[in-house]
mmCIF file of C-alpha atoms in Angstrom:
data_model
loop_
_atom_site.group_PDB
_atom_site.id
_atom_site.type_symbol
_atom_site.label_atom_id
_atom_site.label_comp_id
_atom_site.label_asym_id
_atom_site.label_seq_id
_atom_site.Cartn_x
_atom_site.Cartn_y
_atom_site.Cartn_z
ATOM 1 C CA MET A 13 8.882 5.332 16.289
ATOM 2 C CA PRO A 14 7.524 8.639 14.600
ATOM 3 C CA THR A 15 8.506 11.782 16.279
ATOM 4 C CA PRO A 16 5.519 13.958 17.671
ATOM 5 C CA ASN A 17 4.408 17.253 16.070
ATOM 6 C CA HIS A 18 5.226 20.467 17.722
ATOM 7 C CA PHE A 19 3.734 21.619 20.947
ATOM 8 C CA LYS A 20 0.623 23.716 20.597
ATOM 9 C CA PRO A 21 0.291 27.504 21.197
ATOM 10 C CA HIS A 22 2.117 29.704 23.028
ATOM 11 C CA PHE A 23 5.142 27.934 21.421
ATOM 12 C CA LYS A 24 6.292 27.627 17.852
ATOM 13 C CA ILE A 25 4.351 25.252 15.536
ATOM 14 C CA SER A 26 6.312 24.117 12.502
ATOM 15 C CA GLY A 27 4.073 21.108 11.418
ATOM 16 C CA ARG A 28 6.400 18.161 11.480
ATOM 17 C CA SER A 29 8.692 17.983 14.453
ATOM 18 C CA THR A 30 11.792 17.978 12.383
ATOM 19 C CA LYS A 31 11.074 21.384 10.970
ATOM 20 C CA ILE A 32 13.688 23.919 12.470
ATOM 21 C CA GLN A 33 12.933 27.279 13.754
ATOM 22 C CA ARG A 34 14.249 30.744 13.551
ATOM 23 C CA ILE A 35 15.205 33.130 16.066
ATOM 24 C CA VAL A 36 12.240 35.110 17.583
ATOM 25 C CA ASN A 37 14.064 37.600 19.742
ATOM 26 C CA ASP A 38 17.094 39.889 19.067
ATOM 27 C CA SER A 39 18.529 41.150 22.271
ATOM 28 C CA SER A 40 19.434 44.368 20.511
ATOM 29 C CA HIS A 41 16.169 45.214 18.965
ATOM 30 C CA GLN A 42 13.798 42.946 20.724
ATOM 31 C CA ARG A 43 12.161 41.972 17.479
ATOM 32 C CA PRO A 44 12.655 38.886 15.122
ATOM 33 C CA PRO A 45 15.253 38.892 12.293
ATOM 34 C CA PHE A 46 12.202 37.721 10.481
ATOM 35 C CA SER A 47 8.966 36.050 11.420
ATOM 36 C CA ASN A 48 8.465 32.411 12.158
ATOM 37 C CA LEU A 49 6.565 31.426 9.097
ATOM 38 C CA THR A 50 3.952 29.074 10.710
ATOM 39 C CA ASN A 51 3.308 31.018 13.901
ATOM 40 C CA PRO A 52 3.675 34.711 13.244
ATOM 41 C CA THR A 53 1.967 35.707 16.363
ATOM 42 C CA HIS A 54 4.431 33.754 18.634
ATOM 43 C CA HIS A 55 4.382 35.342 22.296
ATOM 44 C CA GLY A 56 1.747 37.763 21.048
ATOM 45 C CA SER A 57 4.420 39.912 19.327
ATOM 46 C CA ASN A 58 3.074 42.605 17.116
ATOM 47 C CA LEU A 59 4.932 42.721 13.754
ATOM 48 C CA LEU A 60 3.868 46.286 12.964
ATOM 49 C CA SER A 61 5.719 48.660 15.324
ATOM 50 C CA ASN A 62 4.875 52.206 16.188
ATOM 51 C CA ARG A 63 8.566 52.978 16.362
ATOM 52 C CA SER A 64 9.282 56.194 14.609
ATOM 53 C CA CYS A 65 11.954 56.326 11.877
ATOM 54 C CA VAL A 66 12.525 60.091 11.971
ATOM 55 C CA THR A 67 14.534 61.927 14.638
ATOM 56 C CA VAL A 68 13.839 65.657 15.137
ATOM 57 C CA THR A 69 16.975 67.660 15.477
ATOM 58 C CA ASP A 70 15.504 71.247 15.495
ATOM 59 C CA SER A 71 12.525 72.993 14.269
ATOM 60 C CA THR A 72 13.600 73.211 10.719
ATOM 61 C CA GLU A 73 15.525 69.872 10.078
ATOM 62 C CA THR A 74 14.935 66.322 10.497
ATOM 63 C CA LYS A 75 17.246 63.305 10.274
ATOM 64 C CA VAL A 76 16.172 59.826 9.139
ATOM 65 C CA ASP A 77 17.650 57.229 11.336
ATOM 66 C CA PRO A 78 18.532 54.352 8.602
ATOM 67 C CA ILE A 79 18.083 51.501 11.101
ATOM 68 C CA SER A 80 14.803 52.636 12.386
ATOM 69 C CA ALA A 81 13.681 53.156 8.843
ATOM 70 C CA ALA A 82 14.856 49.872 7.674
ATOM 71 C CA GLU A 83 13.123 48.196 10.561
ATOM 72 C CA THR A 84 9.861 49.837 9.637
ATOM 73 C CA ARG A 85 10.273 48.466 6.072
ATOM 74 C CA ILE A 86 11.190 44.939 7.384
ATOM 75 C CA GLU A 87 8.229 44.670 9.575
ATOM 76 C CA LEU A 88 5.897 45.713 6.814
ATOM 77 C CA GLY A 89 7.463 43.211 4.437
ATOM 78 C CA ILE A 90 7.042 40.435 7.016
ATOM 79 C CA ALA A 91 3.402 41.310 7.308
ATOM 80 C CA TYR A 92 2.907 41.202 3.522
ATOM 81 C CA ILE A 93 4.847 37.788 3.445
ATOM 82 C CA GLN A 94 2.388 36.336 5.969
ATOM 83 C CA ARG A 95 -0.457 37.529 3.709
ATOM 84 C CA GLY A 96 1.036 36.004 0.688
ATOM 85 C CA GLN A 97 1.628 39.546 -0.956
ATOM 86 C CA PHE A 98 5.256 38.679 -1.990
ATOM 87 C CA SER A 99 5.736 41.412 -4.525
ATOM 88 C CA ARG A 100 4.693 44.065 -1.842
ATOM 89 C CA ALA A 101 7.081 42.350 0.580
ATOM 90 C CA LYS A 102 9.938 42.476 -1.750
ATOM 91 C CA GLN A 103 9.395 46.310 -2.336
ATOM 92 C CA ASP A 104 9.634 46.798 1.535
ATOM 93 C CA PHE A 105 12.730 44.588 1.876
ATOM 94 C CA GLU A 106 14.505 46.425 -0.836
ATOM 95 C CA LYS A 107 13.580 49.732 0.641
ATOM 96 C CA ALA A 108 15.137 48.425 3.876
ATOM 97 C CA LEU A 109 18.314 47.595 2.063
ATOM 98 C CA GLU A 110 18.444 51.093 0.500
ATOM 99 C CA PHE A 111 18.076 52.537 4.063
ATOM 100 C CA ALA A 112 20.578 50.272 5.702
ATOM 101 C CA PRO A 113 22.636 48.048 3.332
ATOM 102 C CA ASN A 114 25.022 47.039 6.149
ATOM 103 C CA TYR A 115 22.391 46.181 8.736
ATOM 104 C CA TYR A 116 22.280 42.358 9.067
ATOM 105 C CA ARG A 117 18.438 42.267 9.372
ATOM 106 C CA SER A 118 18.071 44.009 6.038
ATOM 107 C CA GLN A 119 20.128 41.185 4.525
ATOM 108 C CA LEU A 120 18.320 38.502 6.349
ATOM 109 C CA SER A 121 14.845 39.799 5.465
ATOM 110 C CA MET A 122 15.823 39.759 1.718
ATOM 111 C CA ALA A 123 17.243 36.228 2.148
ATOM 112 C CA HIS A 124 13.960 35.093 3.796
ATOM 113 C CA TYR A 125 12.048 36.584 0.848
ATOM 114 C CA TYR A 126 14.120 34.665 -1.727
ATOM 115 C CA GLU A 127 13.768 31.474 0.290
ATOM 116 C CA VAL A 128 10.077 31.763 0.449
ATOM 117 C CA VAL A 129 9.647 32.252 -3.252
ATOM 118 C CA GLY A 130 12.012 29.436 -4.057
ATOM 119 C CA GLU A 131 15.024 31.583 -5.446
ATOM 120 C CA TYR A 132 17.522 29.507 -3.400
ATOM 121 C CA LYS A 133 20.721 30.821 -5.147
ATOM 122 C CA MET A 134 19.708 34.402 -4.341
ATOM 123 C CA ALA A 135 18.814 33.493 -0.891
ATOM 124 C CA GLU A 136 22.185 31.834 -0.355
ATOM 125 C CA SER A 137 23.808 35.086 -1.682
ATOM 126 C CA ARG A 138 21.796 37.100 0.887
ATOM 127 C CA TYR A 139 22.717 34.851 3.809
ATOM 128 C CA ARG A 140 26.358 35.127 2.867
ATOM 129 C CA ALA A 141 25.990 39.007 2.582
ATOM 130 C CA ALA A 142 24.560 38.987 6.109
ATOM 131 C CA LEU A 143 27.529 37.038 7.367
ATOM 132 C CA LYS A 144 29.888 39.563 5.693
ATOM 133 C CA VAL A 145 28.259 42.632 7.313
ATOM 134 C CA ALA A 146 27.835 40.959 10.690
ATOM 135 C CA PRO A 147 30.388 38.232 11.108
ATOM 136 C CA ASN A 148 30.123 37.928 14.964
ATOM 137 C CA ASN A 149 26.194 38.025 15.089
ATOM 138 C CA GLY A 150 24.730 34.823 16.415
ATOM 139 C CA HIS A 151 21.398 35.451 14.833
ATOM 140 C CA VAL A 152 22.908 35.300 11.384
ATOM 141 C CA TYR A 153 24.650 32.120 11.953
ATOM 142 C CA HIS A 154 21.458 30.501 13.443
ATOM 143 C CA ASN A 155 19.367 31.659 10.563
ATOM 144 C CA TYR A 156 21.814 30.578 7.990
ATOM 145 C CA GLY A 157 22.112 27.206 9.690
ATOM 146 C CA THR A 158 18.286 26.987 9.601
ATOM 147 C CA TYR A 159 18.309 27.632 5.836
ATOM 148 C CA LEU A 160 21.074 25.143 5.197
ATOM 149 C CA CYS A 161 19.418 22.437 7.051
ATOM 150 C CA LYS A 162 16.179 22.937 5.115
ATOM 151 C CA GLN A 163 18.219 22.471 2.003
ATOM 152 C CA GLY A 164 19.578 19.215 3.229
ATOM 153 C CA GLU A 165 23.149 20.571 3.926
ATOM 154 C CA PHE A 166 23.075 18.957 7.439
ATOM 155 C CA GLU A 167 26.849 18.959 8.243
ATOM 156 C CA LYS A 168 27.215 22.675 7.262
ATOM 157 C CA ALA A 169 24.136 23.613 9.172
ATOM 158 C CA ASN A 170 25.444 21.878 12.277
ATOM 159 C CA GLN A 171 28.464 23.935 12.188
ATOM 160 C CA TYR A 172 26.635 27.106 11.908
ATOM 161 C CA PHE A 173 24.378 26.293 14.808
ATOM 162 C CA LEU A 174 27.439 25.469 16.915
ATOM 163 C CA ASP A 175 29.057 28.780 15.777
ATOM 164 C CA ALA A 176 25.927 30.657 16.671
ATOM 165 C CA VAL A 177 26.201 29.594 20.426
ATOM 166 C CA THR A 178 29.731 30.871 20.736
ATOM 167 C CA ARG A 179 29.010 34.391 19.327
ATOM 168 C CA PRO A 180 29.152 37.295 21.821
ATOM 169 C CA ASN A 181 25.924 38.862 22.995
ATOM 170 C CA TYR A 182 23.912 36.007 21.665
ATOM 171 C CA TYR A 183 21.422 34.591 24.012
ATOM 172 C CA GLN A 184 19.094 32.146 22.163
ATOM 173 C CA ILE A 185 21.451 29.377 22.950
ATOM 174 C CA ALA A 186 18.709 26.805 23.779
ATOM 175 C CA GLU A 187 17.000 27.403 20.514
ATOM 176 C CA SER A 188 20.216 27.032 18.466
ATOM 177 C CA TYR A 189 20.967 23.664 20.255
ATOM 178 C CA GLU A 190 17.277 22.535 19.694
ATOM 179 C CA ASN A 191 17.651 23.307 16.026
ATOM 180 C CA ALA A 192 20.847 21.427 15.866
ATOM 181 C CA GLY A 193 18.883 18.495 17.315
ATOM 182 C CA LEU A 194 16.045 18.846 14.977
ATOM 183 C CA CYS A 195 18.491 18.963 12.011
ATOM 184 C CA ALA A 196 20.452 15.947 13.334
ATOM 185 C CA LEU A 197 16.902 14.039 13.460
ATOM 186 C CA LYS A 198 16.293 14.853 9.866
ATOM 187 C CA ASN A 199 19.758 13.394 9.003
ATOM 188 C CA LYS A 200 18.970 10.329 11.211
ATOM 189 C CA GLN A 201 21.839 11.130 13.529
ATOM 190 C CA PHE A 202 19.994 10.045 16.623
ATOM 191 C CA LYS A 203 22.860 10.166 19.127
ATOM 192 C CA SER A 204 23.878 13.692 18.003
ATOM 193 C CA ALA A 205 20.164 14.772 18.158
ATOM 194 C CA GLN A 206 19.920 13.437 21.692
ATOM 195 C CA ARG A 207 23.105 15.328 22.806
ATOM 196 C CA TYR A 208 21.783 18.590 21.312
ATOM 197 C CA PHE A 209 18.380 18.298 22.934
ATOM 198 C CA GLU A 210 20.100 17.592 26.286
ATOM 199 C CA LYS A 211 22.263 20.741 25.752
ATOM 200 C CA SER A 212 19.257 22.702 24.887
ATOM 201 C CA LEU A 213 17.509 21.693 28.147
ATOM 202 C CA GLU A 214 20.518 22.647 30.033
ATOM 203 C CA HIS A 215 20.235 26.092 28.966
ATOM 204 C CA GLU A 216 16.355 26.175 29.202
ATOM 205 C CA PRO A 217 14.912 23.320 31.437
ATOM 206 C CA LEU A 218 11.558 21.828 30.149
ATOM 207 C CA ARG A 219 11.881 23.786 26.876
ATOM 208 C CA PRO A 220 8.802 22.279 25.230
ATOM 209 C CA ASN A 221 9.895 20.872 21.953
ATOM 210 C CA ALA A 222 13.325 19.757 23.132
ATOM 211 C CA THR A 223 11.799 18.048 26.059
ATOM 212 C CA ILE A 224 9.355 16.146 23.954
ATOM 213 C CA GLN A 225 11.838 15.148 21.270
ATOM 214 C CA LEU A 226 14.401 14.020 23.816
ATOM 215 C CA SER A 227 11.662 11.941 25.582
ATOM 216 C CA ALA A 228 10.816 10.365 22.172
ATOM 217 C CA LEU A 229 14.544 9.478 21.676
ATOM 218 C CA GLU A 230 14.636 8.005 25.217
ATOM 219 C CA VAL A 231 11.645 5.840 24.505
ATOM 220 C CA ARG A 232 13.240 4.821 21.279
ATOM 221 C CA ASN A 233 16.277 3.858 23.208
ATOM 222 C CA GLY A 234 14.378 1.972 25.744
ATOM 223 C CA ASP A 235 15.117 4.494 28.584
ATOM 224 C CA TYR A 236 11.552 4.384 29.805
ATOM 225 C CA GLN A 237 11.957 5.733 33.254
ATOM 226 C CA LEU A 238 13.911 8.766 32.147
ATOM 227 C CA ALA A 239 11.307 9.555 29.527
ATOM 228 C CA ARG A 240 8.339 8.868 31.865
ATOM 229 C CA LEU A 241 9.846 11.179 34.616
ATOM 230 C CA ARG A 242 10.698 13.961 32.120
ATOM 231 C CA LEU A 243 7.237 14.001 30.730
ATOM 232 C CA MET A 244 5.614 13.929 34.026
ATOM 233 C CA GLN A 245 7.655 17.211 34.959
ATOM 234 C CA PHE A 246 6.552 18.528 31.577
ATOM 235 C CA HIS A 247 2.896 17.958 32.422
ATOM 236 C CA GLN A 248 3.112 19.512 35.723
ATOM 237 C CA LYS A 249 4.312 22.687 34.193
ATOM 238 C CA TYR A 250 2.239 22.697 30.936
ATOM 239 C CA GLY A 251 -0.563 20.375 31.337
ATOM 240 C CA TYR A 252 -1.424 17.630 29.002
ATOM 241 C CA GLN A 253 -0.406 18.284 25.381
ATOM 242 C CA SER A 254 -1.056 16.104 22.177
ATOM 243 C CA PRO A 255 2.641 15.520 21.401
ATOM 244 C CA SER A 256 3.634 14.594 24.979
ATOM 245 C CA LEU A 257 0.623 12.362 25.291
ATOM 246 C CA ALA A 258 1.579 10.470 22.129
ATOM 247 C CA VAL A 259 5.091 9.818 23.497
ATOM 248 C CA LEU A 260 3.664 8.516 26.744
ATOM 249 C CA HIS A 261 1.154 6.443 24.723
ATOM 250 C CA GLN A 262 3.944 4.937 22.776
ATOM 251 C CA LEU A 263 6.040 4.304 26.004
ATOM 252 C CA GLU A 264 3.298 2.389 27.692
ATOM 253 C CA VAL A 265 2.534 0.380 24.636
ATOM 254 C CA GLN A 266 6.196 -0.683 24.360
ATOM 255 C CA THR A 267 6.301 -1.468 28.108
ATOM 256 C CA GLY A 268 3.132 -3.559 27.806
ATOM 257 C CA ASN A 269 1.135 -1.330 30.292
ATOM 258 C CA LYS A 270 -2.173 -1.559 28.591
ATOM 259 C CA ALA A 271 -4.132 0.314 31.209
ATOM 260 C CA MET A 272 -1.837 3.328 31.123
ATOM 261 C CA ALA A 273 -1.733 3.106 27.253
ATOM 262 C CA ASP A 274 -5.504 3.279 27.088
ATOM 263 C CA LYS A 275 -5.573 6.181 29.558
ATOM 264 C CA TYR A 276 -3.214 8.302 27.357
ATOM 265 C CA GLN A 277 -5.135 7.257 24.110
ATOM 266 C CA LYS A 278 -8.241 8.512 25.702
ATOM 267 C CA LEU A 279 -6.667 11.735 26.815
ATOM 268 C CA LEU A 280 -5.255 12.248 23.260
ATOM 269 C CA LYS A 281 -8.736 11.989 21.818
ATOM 270 C CA LYS A 282 -9.812 14.706 24.051
ATOM 271 C CA GLN A 283 -7.153 17.184 22.796
#
């Protein structure tokens, strides 16, 4: 059965459900390594920060904080990427690298730029540079895994997702397991995908996309009661959503329950 599209706003939207997602929160800076491309306003986050990049040390001397200066440039570059102004974005990302070449987000933002414009060898080089300057940073492993999966390097991507969840001070574990599951789906490794979605939900119960994807796999496997219960709990928390209704409709079609299948079909049309 086809997998459903991503859940609607407040959560990330990536078009097809097998698209993978990047980290949206960095525990050390509380801003993304770079923006989610298809939902830049995720959780209402503002891409342009008022954070100052100059520290006043006395009345006659100022000292530039290279990380803050780099962050300002990174966020400006992200905004330009979202507006399709790629040359302007590159200028800001290059400035971020000048300010803080050993800062992992400077490297990741440049990798993101090269990925967006299709310069994949350059993107690969920047992801590796990010690993070199931050070998224990889970965000780097997660984002590199995301990139590798999009390039069809599924086994390597899987390893980087698994490496991400073992890094110290890394807390987006549910998202990394979810991405591992989405990548496994792209590779038609359905058992692995199910296992990773289950792990994601262990760390964040009823996480929307992982819940819907796992339910779809359970329907595919004929585990109808598990899928039905999971989606009922999902609806209690989030209300009816098109992807979850699509899975329920398919479930009732497969079980021969025409009345319920018709009900969910009508609800789907109202979405």
